[in-house]
Amino acid sequence: MNKTEYVNAGEIEITGKLKEKISLKPVARIILRAGIGVVLCLLHTKLTIIAGAFFILIAIAGYFIIKDVPVMDIYDEAVVVYDETDQSKVCRIRYEDLKMWSVDSANNRVYFTLTDDSVISVNNSRYLKAYDTLIKLIPDKCEPSLMEKLRTKLKKGDK
């Protein structure tokens, strides 16, 4: 099988424990928006009630409009990436086949560069969840510039 080939989800064999299941729906952001809306409504001024109702409507719309489709599953030994157009198709990326991974926060994407220099890009609004899990499992495969930013942030926190 080609390293970047998408196959039916039932045909793929996964070993190891599931560490994180990442889907497209940003549940924490939706809850935060609803919470802000409720707090604003409780302030009892005309402007805060209108703003609060707006936040609550945005949260409700986000909950019902954004589909909760799987994006990727992170296991002990591999990452399973779902096809963006057909969630029944997946691509397994073994860590030994992975050259480097990186996160692009500007475009909400996670990139996986394989040892054959092919790149798999994953649209992921929850890229921070992916980053947190991947940095714990395979920090040595992280893009060097991301590691440098992390080291700088840690040094600033130590002072």
PDB file of C-alpha atoms in Angstrom:
ATOM      1  CA  MET A   1       0.000   0.000   0.000  1.00  0.00           C
ATOM      2  CA  ASN A   2       1.224   3.502  -0.855  1.00  0.00           C
ATOM      3  CA  LYS A   3       1.922   5.615   2.247  1.00  0.00           C
ATOM      4  CA  THR A   4      -0.587   8.283   1.187  1.00  0.00           C
ATOM      5  CA  GLU A   5      -3.272   5.955  -0.153  1.00  0.00           C
ATOM      6  CA  TYR A   6      -6.766   6.296   1.294  1.00  0.00           C
ATOM      7  CA  VAL A   7      -8.562   2.985   1.876  1.00  0.00           C
ATOM      8  CA  ASN A   8     -11.895   1.972   3.410  1.00  0.00           C
ATOM      9  CA  ALA A   9     -11.887   2.432   7.175  1.00  0.00           C
ATOM     10  CA  GLY A  10     -12.806  -1.228   7.746  1.00  0.00           C
ATOM     11  CA  GLU A  11      -9.789  -2.455   5.795  1.00  0.00           C
ATOM     12  CA  ILE A  12      -7.199  -0.756   7.965  1.00  0.00           C
ATOM     13  CA  GLU A  13      -5.663  -2.497  10.953  1.00  0.00           C
ATOM     14  CA  ILE A  14      -4.781  -0.312  13.905  1.00  0.00           C
ATOM     15  CA  THR A  15      -2.695  -1.460  16.839  1.00  0.00           C
ATOM     16  CA  GLY A  16      -2.110   0.544  19.964  1.00  0.00           C
ATOM     17  CA  LYS A  17      -4.290   2.614  22.227  1.00  0.00           C
ATOM     18  CA  LEU A  18      -6.378   5.538  20.972  1.00  0.00           C
ATOM     19  CA  LYS A  19      -4.912   8.721  22.480  1.00  0.00           C
ATOM     20  CA  GLU A  20      -7.127  11.352  20.883  1.00  0.00           C
ATOM     21  CA  LYS A  21     -10.109  11.429  18.536  1.00  0.00           C
ATOM     22  CA  ILE A  22     -10.302  14.782  16.789  1.00  0.00           C
ATOM     23  CA  SER A  23     -13.420  15.912  14.961  1.00  0.00           C
ATOM     24  CA  LEU A  24     -14.282  19.068  13.070  1.00  0.00           C
ATOM     25  CA  LYS A  25     -16.845  20.519  15.492  1.00  0.00           C
ATOM     26  CA  PRO A  26     -15.163  22.898  18.000  1.00  0.00           C
ATOM     27  CA  VAL A  27     -17.326  21.950  21.003  1.00  0.00           C
ATOM     28  CA  ALA A  28     -15.290  23.914  23.575  1.00  0.00           C
ATOM     29  CA  ARG A  29     -15.584  27.124  21.530  1.00  0.00           C
ATOM     30  CA  ILE A  30     -19.327  26.624  21.125  1.00  0.00           C
ATOM     31  CA  ILE A  31     -19.776  26.143  24.879  1.00  0.00           C
ATOM     32  CA  LEU A  32     -17.578  29.178  25.593  1.00  0.00           C
ATOM     33  CA  ARG A  33     -19.656  31.371  23.257  1.00  0.00           C
ATOM     34  CA  ALA A  34     -22.893  30.178  24.863  1.00  0.00           C
ATOM     35  CA  GLY A  35     -21.452  30.818  28.339  1.00  0.00           C
ATOM     36  CA  ILE A  36     -20.388  34.333  27.397  1.00  0.00           C
ATOM     37  CA  GLY A  37     -23.874  34.933  25.997  1.00  0.00           C
ATOM     38  CA  VAL A  38     -25.545  33.792  29.207  1.00  0.00           C
ATOM     39  CA  VAL A  39     -23.258  35.963  31.345  1.00  0.00           C
ATOM     40  CA  LEU A  40     -23.927  38.994  29.145  1.00  0.00           C
ATOM     41  CA  CYS A  41     -27.690  38.399  29.385  1.00  0.00           C
ATOM     42  CA  LEU A  42     -27.424  38.278  33.189  1.00  0.00           C
ATOM     43  CA  LEU A  43     -25.964  41.810  33.289  1.00  0.00           C
ATOM     44  CA  HIS A  44     -29.494  43.189  32.544  1.00  0.00           C
ATOM     45  CA  THR A  45     -28.684  46.137  30.346  1.00  0.00           C
ATOM     46  CA  LYS A  46     -30.255  46.464  26.942  1.00  0.00           C
ATOM     47  CA  LEU A  47     -26.920  46.332  25.095  1.00  0.00           C
ATOM     48  CA  THR A  48     -25.546  43.312  27.024  1.00  0.00           C
ATOM     49  CA  ILE A  49     -28.793  41.377  26.556  1.00  0.00           C
ATOM     50  CA  ILE A  50     -28.635  41.980  22.796  1.00  0.00           C
ATOM     51  CA  ALA A  51     -24.940  41.009  22.701  1.00  0.00           C
ATOM     52  CA  GLY A  52     -25.637  37.973  24.879  1.00  0.00           C
ATOM     53  CA  ALA A  53     -28.483  36.840  22.658  1.00  0.00           C
ATOM     54  CA  PHE A  54     -26.178  37.230  19.660  1.00  0.00           C
ATOM     55  CA  PHE A  55     -23.507  35.007  21.287  1.00  0.00           C
ATOM     56  CA  ILE A  56     -26.119  32.407  22.208  1.00  0.00           C
ATOM     57  CA  LEU A  57     -27.524  32.403  18.647  1.00  0.00           C
ATOM     58  CA  ILE A  58     -24.014  31.998  17.211  1.00  0.00           C
ATOM     59  CA  ALA A  59     -23.385  29.074  19.592  1.00  0.00           C
ATOM     60  CA  ILE A  60     -26.678  27.379  18.716  1.00  0.00           C
ATOM     61  CA  ALA A  61     -26.077  27.889  14.986  1.00  0.00           C
ATOM     62  CA  GLY A  62     -22.543  26.510  15.309  1.00  0.00           C
ATOM     63  CA  TYR A  63     -23.792  23.478  17.178  1.00  0.00           C
ATOM     64  CA  PHE A  64     -26.416  22.587  14.589  1.00  0.00           C
ATOM     65  CA  ILE A  65     -24.719  23.783  11.386  1.00  0.00           C
ATOM     66  CA  ILE A  66     -21.167  22.470  11.823  1.00  0.00           C
ATOM     67  CA  LYS A  67     -21.109  18.744  11.147  1.00  0.00           C
ATOM     68  CA  ASP A  68     -19.240  16.639  13.670  1.00  0.00           C
ATOM     69  CA  VAL A  69     -17.166  14.663  11.177  1.00  0.00           C
ATOM     70  CA  PRO A  70     -13.994  12.842  12.212  1.00  0.00           C
ATOM     71  CA  VAL A  71     -10.759  14.470  11.078  1.00  0.00           C
ATOM     72  CA  MET A  72      -8.062  12.307  12.623  1.00  0.00           C
ATOM     73  CA  ASP A  73      -7.457   9.689  15.286  1.00  0.00           C
ATOM     74  CA  ILE A  74      -4.127   9.668  17.085  1.00  0.00           C
ATOM     75  CA  TYR A  75      -2.909   6.298  18.352  1.00  0.00           C
ATOM     76  CA  ASP A  76       0.217   5.112  20.165  1.00  0.00           C
ATOM     77  CA  GLU A  77       1.799   3.922  16.927  1.00  0.00           C
ATOM     78  CA  ALA A  78       0.056   5.811  14.107  1.00  0.00           C
ATOM     79  CA  VAL A  79      -2.192   8.660  13.049  1.00  0.00           C
ATOM     80  CA  VAL A  80      -5.332   7.867  11.086  1.00  0.00           C
ATOM     81  CA  VAL A  81      -6.410  10.717   8.811  1.00  0.00           C
ATOM     82  CA  TYR A  82      -9.924  10.771   7.375  1.00  0.00           C
ATOM     83  CA  ASP A  83     -10.525  11.871   3.791  1.00  0.00           C
ATOM     84  CA  GLU A  84     -12.111  15.347   3.776  1.00  0.00           C
ATOM     85  CA  THR A  85     -14.689  14.422   1.131  1.00  0.00           C
ATOM     86  CA  ASP A  86     -15.464  10.818   2.137  1.00  0.00           C
ATOM     87  CA  GLN A  87     -15.160   9.944   5.847  1.00  0.00           C
ATOM     88  CA  SER A  88     -15.357   6.229   5.072  1.00  0.00           C
ATOM     89  CA  LYS A  89     -11.841   6.510   3.559  1.00  0.00           C
ATOM     90  CA  VAL A  90      -8.804   6.781   5.821  1.00  0.00           C
ATOM     91  CA  CYS A  91      -5.048   6.973   5.527  1.00  0.00           C
ATOM     92  CA  ARG A  92      -2.843   5.457   8.237  1.00  0.00           C
ATOM     93  CA  ILE A  93       0.437   7.228   8.905  1.00  0.00           C
ATOM     94  CA  ARG A  94       2.806   5.080  10.938  1.00  0.00           C
ATOM     95  CA  TYR A  95       5.264   7.065  13.026  1.00  0.00           C
ATOM     96  CA  GLU A  96       8.196   5.267  11.380  1.00  0.00           C
ATOM     97  CA  ASP A  97       6.897   6.540   7.989  1.00  0.00           C
ATOM     98  CA  LEU A  98       6.618  10.085   9.332  1.00  0.00           C
ATOM     99  CA  LYS A  99       9.480  12.473   8.646  1.00  0.00           C
ATOM    100  CA  MET A 100       7.976  15.574  10.254  1.00  0.00           C
ATOM    101  CA  TRP A 101       4.683  17.076  11.382  1.00  0.00           C
ATOM    102  CA  SER A 102       3.745  20.724  11.774  1.00  0.00           C
ATOM    103  CA  VAL A 103       0.794  22.948  12.598  1.00  0.00           C
ATOM    104  CA  ASP A 104      -0.319  26.006  10.625  1.00  0.00           C
ATOM    105  CA  SER A 105      -2.490  28.044  12.975  1.00  0.00           C
ATOM    106  CA  ALA A 106      -3.196  30.705  10.333  1.00  0.00           C
ATOM    107  CA  ASN A 107      -4.907  28.161   8.076  1.00  0.00           C
ATOM    108  CA  ASN A 108      -6.140  25.695  10.752  1.00  0.00           C
ATOM    109  CA  ARG A 109      -4.170  22.826   9.240  1.00  0.00           C
ATOM    110  CA  VAL A 110      -1.925  20.029  10.442  1.00  0.00           C
ATOM    111  CA  TYR A 111       0.728  18.847   7.984  1.00  0.00           C
ATOM    112  CA  PHE A 112       2.366  15.438   7.935  1.00  0.00           C
ATOM    113  CA  THR A 113       5.510  15.073   5.801  1.00  0.00           C
ATOM    114  CA  LEU A 114       6.326  11.431   5.124  1.00  0.00           C
ATOM    115  CA  THR A 115       9.712   9.821   4.537  1.00  0.00           C
ATOM    116  CA  ASP A 116       9.015   9.741   0.779  1.00  0.00           C
ATOM    117  CA  ASP A 117       8.536  13.578   0.969  1.00  0.00           C
ATOM    118  CA  SER A 118       4.806  13.394   0.246  1.00  0.00           C
ATOM    119  CA  VAL A 119       2.668  15.691   2.391  1.00  0.00           C
ATOM    120  CA  ILE A 120      -0.745  15.042   3.902  1.00  0.00           C
ATOM    121  CA  SER A 121      -2.623  18.157   4.947  1.00  0.00           C
ATOM    122  CA  VAL A 122      -5.525  17.969   7.391  1.00  0.00           C
ATOM    123  CA  ASN A 123      -8.085  20.755   7.823  1.00  0.00           C
ATOM    124  CA  ASN A 124      -8.543  20.948  11.546  1.00  0.00           C
ATOM    125  CA  SER A 125     -10.101  23.753  13.577  1.00  0.00           C
ATOM    126  CA  ARG A 126      -8.921  21.886  16.683  1.00  0.00           C
ATOM    127  CA  TYR A 127      -5.258  21.945  15.663  1.00  0.00           C
ATOM    128  CA  LEU A 128      -4.152  22.798  19.221  1.00  0.00           C
ATOM    129  CA  LYS A 129      -5.598  19.501  20.479  1.00  0.00           C
ATOM    130  CA  ALA A 130      -3.655  17.702  17.740  1.00  0.00           C
ATOM    131  CA  TYR A 131      -0.512  19.670  18.631  1.00  0.00           C
ATOM    132  CA  ASP A 132      -0.780  18.856  22.341  1.00  0.00           C
ATOM    133  CA  THR A 133      -1.215  15.136  21.665  1.00  0.00           C
ATOM    134  CA  LEU A 134       1.450  14.862  18.970  1.00  0.00           C
ATOM    135  CA  ILE A 135       4.050  16.816  20.972  1.00  0.00           C
ATOM    136  CA  LYS A 136       3.625  14.287  23.812  1.00  0.00           C
ATOM    137  CA  LEU A 137       3.796  11.219  21.560  1.00  0.00           C
ATOM    138  CA  ILE A 138       6.377  12.159  18.930  1.00  0.00           C
ATOM    139  CA  PRO A 139       8.199  15.390  19.839  1.00  0.00           C
ATOM    140  CA  ASP A 140      11.256  14.348  17.808  1.00  0.00           C
ATOM    141  CA  LYS A 141       9.194  14.500  14.579  1.00  0.00           C
ATOM    142  CA  CYS A 142       7.931  18.040  15.227  1.00  0.00           C
ATOM    143  CA  GLU A 143       8.972  20.730  12.759  1.00  0.00           C
ATOM    144  CA  PRO A 144      12.153  22.395  14.135  1.00  0.00           C
ATOM    145  CA  SER A 145      10.671  25.925  14.063  1.00  0.00           C
ATOM    146  CA  LEU A 146       7.738  24.748  16.225  1.00  0.00           C
ATOM    147  CA  MET A 147      10.152  23.228  18.733  1.00  0.00           C
ATOM    148  CA  GLU A 148      12.148  26.484  18.829  1.00  0.00           C
ATOM    149  CA  LYS A 149       8.969  28.466  19.563  1.00  0.00           C
ATOM    150  CA  LEU A 150       8.104  26.013  22.339  1.00  0.00           C
ATOM    151  CA  ARG A 151      11.578  26.294  23.883  1.00  0.00           C
ATOM    152  CA  THR A 152      11.383  30.101  23.752  1.00  0.00           C
ATOM    153  CA  LYS A 153       7.969  30.057  25.421  1.00  0.00           C
ATOM    154  CA  LEU A 154       9.247  27.703  28.148  1.00  0.00           C
ATOM    155  CA  LYS A 155      12.316  29.905  28.794  1.00  0.00           C
ATOM    156  CA  LYS A 156      10.121  32.987  29.164  1.00  0.00           C
ATOM    157  CA  GLY A 157       7.920  31.070  31.627  1.00  0.00           C
ATOM    158  CA  ASP A 158      10.923  30.071  33.759  1.00  0.00           C
ATOM    159  CA  LYS A 159      11.975  33.686  34.459  1.00  0.00           C
TER     160      LYS A 159
END
